[in-house]
Amino acid sequence: MKTSENGINFIKSYEGFSARAYQLGDGGWTIGYGSYNVPGVGANTVWTEQQATAQLKKDVVRFENAVNGIGATLNQNQFDALVSFTYNLGPGWITTYPAMPQALRDQNWKYMTDSMMNFVNPGSQFEAGLRRRRAAEVKLFNSGGTPQKPSQPNKSQDSAAIAKFKKAGNGYKVTKAFRVDELKQINGMWQIVNYKLAGGKPVNWTNNGIPVAIVDKTDSSGKKTSNQVLKVGDYAKFMPSYDNGKIDAYDTPTNGVGIVMGKYGMIWYNADEWLKL
């Protein structure tokens, strides 16, 4: 079996599109729809959405082969859901948890979908996003002949804010302060989030956490304060070296703009709120 166009679009909606290559701190380069360590991709690589889609279709072949190798009889939606699941986790689950592929061969669908929901990295900053993805994959798996849309918003057209950024050549300049709604040490680095900039709650710290090292503490008007120790309820503003540049990626389904903040990698912001800054 091959992944359908609905399956490809499903994966796209959860991976998000990055036109520019970026690093996550593991030494490799990621670009497009989660394509990792593609030959020739480096710091200055920029792709079109068409290039990213073409690479994604090449990437999924390995995961299609893994799912096909289970030897189960599946409908198209079940297959698409499993390819998304395997694209996200890697094919190791098939050999590490043999009861799951056996459940597929036995058509014990409930055991399989219940098991899928366990792969959410509980207690980590990834948990909320993984729970959303797993729930959407299970819904697709159980949807019979008609694929269901992901649980995230799935807009077919750019929002007005994204359209404005694109019309302006993807450039931005942020000048206003924003409120610190949460402050946490994640992976050894202090980060802050603003709920509006993050697109609401719950917050995905991996996608939406802003390193304290790239902001100045300010008053509500944006004036830098003498005391630079941040706490929840304070205001902050991006430092001059981070308050302007070009947007590196757009995610239309979630109305997101992604910006590579130097060595800190890509951070995602709500397009409407980023435009207001």
Coordinates of C-alpha atoms in Angstrom, one line a residue:
M1 CA 0.0 0.0 0.0
K2 CA 1.0 3.6 -0.5
T3 CA 0.1 6.7 1.5
S4 CA -2.8 8.6 0.0
E5 CA -2.8 12.3 -0.6
N6 CA -5.0 12.6 2.5
G7 CA -2.4 10.8 4.4
I8 CA 0.4 13.1 3.1
N9 CA -1.6 16.1 4.0
F10 CA -2.3 14.7 7.5
I11 CA 1.4 14.3 8.1
K12 CA 2.1 17.8 6.7
S13 CA -0.5 19.3 9.1
Y14 CA 1.4 17.9 12.2
E15 CA 5.0 18.4 11.0
G16 CA 4.6 22.0 9.8
F17 CA 6.5 23.5 6.9
S18 CA 10.0 25.1 7.3
A19 CA 11.4 26.7 4.1
R20 CA 14.8 27.1 5.7
A21 CA 17.0 24.4 7.2
Y22 CA 17.3 24.5 11.0
Q23 CA 19.0 22.6 13.7
L24 CA 17.5 21.1 16.9
G25 CA 20.8 20.7 18.7
D26 CA 21.6 17.2 17.6
G27 CA 24.0 18.1 14.8
G28 CA 21.6 17.4 11.9
W29 CA 19.6 19.7 9.7
T30 CA 15.8 19.6 9.4
I31 CA 13.9 21.2 6.5
G32 CA 10.5 21.1 4.8
Y33 CA 8.0 18.8 6.5
G34 CA 10.4 17.3 9.0
S35 CA 12.9 15.9 6.5
Y36 CA 16.1 15.2 8.3
N37 CA 19.7 15.1 7.1
V38 CA 18.9 15.3 3.4
P39 CA 22.1 15.2 1.4
G40 CA 23.1 18.7 0.3
V41 CA 21.0 20.5 3.0
G42 CA 22.9 22.9 5.2
A43 CA 22.8 26.3 6.9
N44 CA 21.8 28.3 3.8
T45 CA 19.4 25.9 2.3
V46 CA 15.9 27.2 1.4
W47 CA 13.2 25.1 -0.2
T48 CA 9.9 25.8 -1.8
E49 CA 6.8 24.0 -0.5
Q50 CA 6.8 21.9 -3.7
Q51 CA 10.3 20.7 -3.0
A52 CA 9.4 19.9 0.6
T53 CA 6.3 17.9 -0.5
A54 CA 8.4 15.9 -3.0
Q55 CA 11.0 15.1 -0.3
L56 CA 8.3 14.1 2.1
K57 CA 6.9 11.6 -0.4
K58 CA 10.3 10.1 -0.8
D59 CA 10.8 10.0 3.0
V60 CA 7.6 8.2 3.7
V61 CA 8.5 5.2 1.5
R62 CA 10.7 3.8 4.2
F63 CA 7.8 4.0 6.7
E64 CA 5.3 2.6 4.2
N65 CA 7.6 -0.4 3.7
A66 CA 7.8 -0.9 7.5
V67 CA 4.0 -0.8 7.9
N68 CA 3.5 -3.1 4.8
G69 CA 6.0 -5.5 6.3
I70 CA 3.7 -6.1 9.3
G71 CA 1.5 -8.2 7.0
A72 CA -1.8 -6.9 8.2
T73 CA -4.9 -6.3 6.1
L74 CA -5.7 -2.6 6.5
N75 CA -8.0 0.0 4.9
Q76 CA -6.5 3.2 3.5
N77 CA -7.2 5.3 6.5
Q78 CA -5.7 2.8 8.9
F79 CA -2.6 2.6 6.7
D80 CA -2.3 6.4 6.5
A81 CA -2.6 6.7 10.3
L82 CA 0.1 4.1 10.9
V83 CA 2.5 5.7 8.4
S84 CA 2.0 9.0 10.3
F85 CA 2.6 7.2 13.6
T86 CA 5.7 5.5 12.3
Y87 CA 7.0 8.7 10.6
N88 CA 6.8 10.4 14.0
L89 CA 8.3 7.6 16.1
G90 CA 10.4 5.7 13.7
P91 CA 9.8 2.0 12.8
G92 CA 11.4 0.6 15.9
W93 CA 8.0 0.2 17.6
I94 CA 7.3 -2.7 15.3
T95 CA 10.1 -4.9 16.7
T96 CA 10.2 -3.4 20.2
Y97 CA 6.5 -4.0 20.9
P98 CA 5.6 -7.2 19.0
A99 CA 2.1 -7.3 20.5
M100 CA 1.1 -4.2 18.5
P101 CA 1.9 -5.6 15.0
Q102 CA 0.3 -8.9 16.1
A103 CA -2.8 -7.0 17.1
L104 CA -2.9 -5.5 13.6
R105 CA -2.6 -8.9 12.0
D106 CA -5.4 -10.2 14.3
Q107 CA -7.5 -7.1 13.6
N108 CA -7.6 -6.3 17.3
W109 CA -8.1 -2.6 16.5
K110 CA -8.9 -1.5 20.0
Y111 CA -5.7 -2.9 21.4
M112 CA -3.7 -1.2 18.7
T113 CA -5.3 2.2 19.1
D114 CA -5.1 2.0 22.9
S115 CA -1.4 1.2 22.6
M116 CA -0.8 4.1 20.2
M117 CA -2.1 6.5 22.8
N118 CA 0.7 5.4 25.2
F119 CA 3.4 7.1 22.9
V120 CA 3.1 10.6 24.3
N121 CA 6.4 11.0 26.2
P122 CA 4.5 11.8 29.5
G123 CA 5.9 14.4 31.8
S124 CA 7.9 16.1 29.0
Q125 CA 7.4 19.3 27.2
F126 CA 6.3 17.3 24.1
E127 CA 3.4 15.6 25.8
A128 CA 0.5 18.0 24.9
G129 CA 1.5 18.1 21.2
L130 CA 2.0 14.3 21.1
R131 CA -1.4 13.7 22.7
R132 CA -3.1 15.8 20.0
R133 CA -1.3 13.9 17.3
R134 CA -2.0 10.5 18.7
A135 CA -5.7 11.3 19.2
A136 CA -5.9 12.5 15.6
E137 CA -4.1 9.4 14.3
V138 CA -6.5 7.1 16.3
K139 CA -9.4 9.1 14.9
L140 CA -8.1 8.6 11.4
F141 CA -7.4 4.9 12.0
N142 CA -11.0 4.4 13.2
S143 CA -12.7 6.6 10.6
G144 CA -13.5 3.8 8.1
G145 CA -13.7 4.9 4.5
T146 CA -13.7 8.7 4.9
P147 CA -10.5 10.3 6.3
Q148 CA -11.1 12.7 9.1
K149 CA -9.4 16.1 9.5
P150 CA -6.7 16.5 12.1
S151 CA -7.9 17.8 15.5
Q152 CA -5.8 20.9 15.0
P153 CA -7.4 23.7 12.9
N154 CA -7.0 23.0 9.2
K155 CA -7.4 26.1 7.2
S156 CA -7.0 25.9 3.4
Q157 CA -6.0 29.6 3.0
D158 CA -3.5 31.9 4.7
S159 CA -4.8 34.1 7.4
A160 CA -4.8 37.8 6.8
A161 CA -1.7 38.1 9.0
I162 CA 0.3 35.5 7.1
A163 CA -0.8 37.1 3.8
K164 CA 0.5 40.5 5.0
F165 CA 3.9 39.0 6.0
K166 CA 4.2 37.3 2.6
K167 CA 3.2 40.4 0.8
A168 CA 5.9 42.3 2.7
G169 CA 8.6 39.8 1.5
N170 CA 8.4 37.8 4.8
G171 CA 10.1 40.6 6.8
Y172 CA 9.3 41.6 10.3
K173 CA 10.2 44.1 12.9
V174 CA 8.8 43.8 16.4
T175 CA 9.0 46.8 18.8
K176 CA 6.5 46.1 21.6
A177 CA 6.8 44.4 24.9
F178 CA 4.8 41.3 25.9
R179 CA 3.8 39.8 29.2
V180 CA 5.6 36.9 30.7
D181 CA 2.8 34.3 31.4
E182 CA 5.1 31.4 32.3
L183 CA 8.8 31.0 33.2
K184 CA 10.5 27.6 33.3
Q185 CA 13.9 25.9 33.0
I186 CA 13.6 23.5 30.0
N187 CA 16.5 21.4 29.0
G188 CA 18.9 23.4 31.1
M189 CA 17.7 26.7 29.6
W190 CA 15.4 29.3 31.1
Q191 CA 12.5 30.1 28.8
I192 CA 9.4 32.2 28.9
V193 CA 6.1 32.1 27.1
N194 CA 3.3 34.5 26.4
Y195 CA 0.0 32.7 25.9
K196 CA -1.1 34.9 23.0
L197 CA 2.1 34.6 21.1
A198 CA 2.0 30.8 21.6
G199 CA -1.5 30.7 20.2
G200 CA -3.2 29.8 23.5
K201 CA -2.9 27.0 26.1
P202 CA -1.6 24.4 26.6
V203 CA 1.8 25.6 25.6
N204 CA 4.3 23.5 23.7
W205 CA 7.6 24.6 25.2
T206 CA 9.6 23.0 22.4
N207 CA 7.8 25.1 19.7
N208 CA 6.8 28.2 21.7
G209 CA 9.4 28.7 24.5
I210 CA 11.4 31.9 24.1
P211 CA 14.9 31.8 25.6
V212 CA 15.4 34.4 28.3
A213 CA 18.8 35.1 26.8
I214 CA 17.2 36.8 23.7
V215 CA 14.9 39.2 25.6
D216 CA 15.3 42.3 27.8
K217 CA 13.1 42.9 30.8
T218 CA 11.0 46.0 30.3
D219 CA 8.1 47.9 31.7
S220 CA 4.7 47.6 29.9
S221 CA 5.6 50.4 27.5
G222 CA 8.8 48.6 26.4
K223 CA 11.3 50.6 28.3
K224 CA 14.3 48.5 29.5
T225 CA 14.5 48.2 33.3
S226 CA 17.6 48.3 35.5
N227 CA 16.7 45.0 37.2
Q228 CA 16.9 42.3 34.5
V229 CA 15.7 39.4 36.6
L230 CA 12.4 38.1 35.0
K231 CA 9.5 36.7 36.8
V232 CA 5.9 35.8 35.8
G233 CA 3.9 38.9 35.3
D234 CA 6.8 41.0 34.1
Y235 CA 7.2 42.4 30.6
A236 CA 9.9 41.6 28.0
K237 CA 11.0 42.7 24.6
F238 CA 13.2 41.0 22.0
M239 CA 16.8 42.3 22.0
P240 CA 17.8 44.3 18.9
S241 CA 19.7 41.4 17.3
Y242 CA 16.4 39.3 17.5
D243 CA 13.7 41.9 16.9
N244 CA 13.9 42.0 13.1
G245 CA 14.6 39.7 10.2
K246 CA 12.6 37.3 7.9
I247 CA 10.1 34.7 8.7
D248 CA 11.5 31.3 7.9
A249 CA 8.4 29.1 7.9
Y250 CA 4.6 29.3 7.8
D251 CA 2.1 26.8 9.1
T252 CA -1.2 27.8 7.6
P253 CA -3.3 25.1 9.6
T254 CA -2.3 26.6 12.9
N255 CA -1.8 30.2 11.7
G256 CA 1.8 30.0 12.8
V257 CA 5.0 31.8 11.8
G258 CA 8.4 30.1 12.5
I259 CA 11.6 32.1 13.0
V260 CA 15.0 30.7 13.5
M261 CA 16.4 32.6 16.4
G262 CA 20.1 32.0 15.9
K263 CA 21.6 29.1 17.8
Y264 CA 18.3 28.6 19.6
G265 CA 16.6 27.2 16.5
M266 CA 13.1 27.7 15.3
I267 CA 10.4 29.2 17.5
W268 CA 6.8 29.4 16.5
Y269 CA 4.5 32.3 17.1
N270 CA 0.8 33.0 16.4
A271 CA 0.8 35.1 13.2
D272 CA -1.9 37.6 14.4
E273 CA -0.1 38.3 17.6
W274 CA 3.4 38.5 16.0
L275 CA 2.0 41.1 13.6
K276 CA 0.7 43.2 16.5
L277 CA 4.2 43.3 18.0

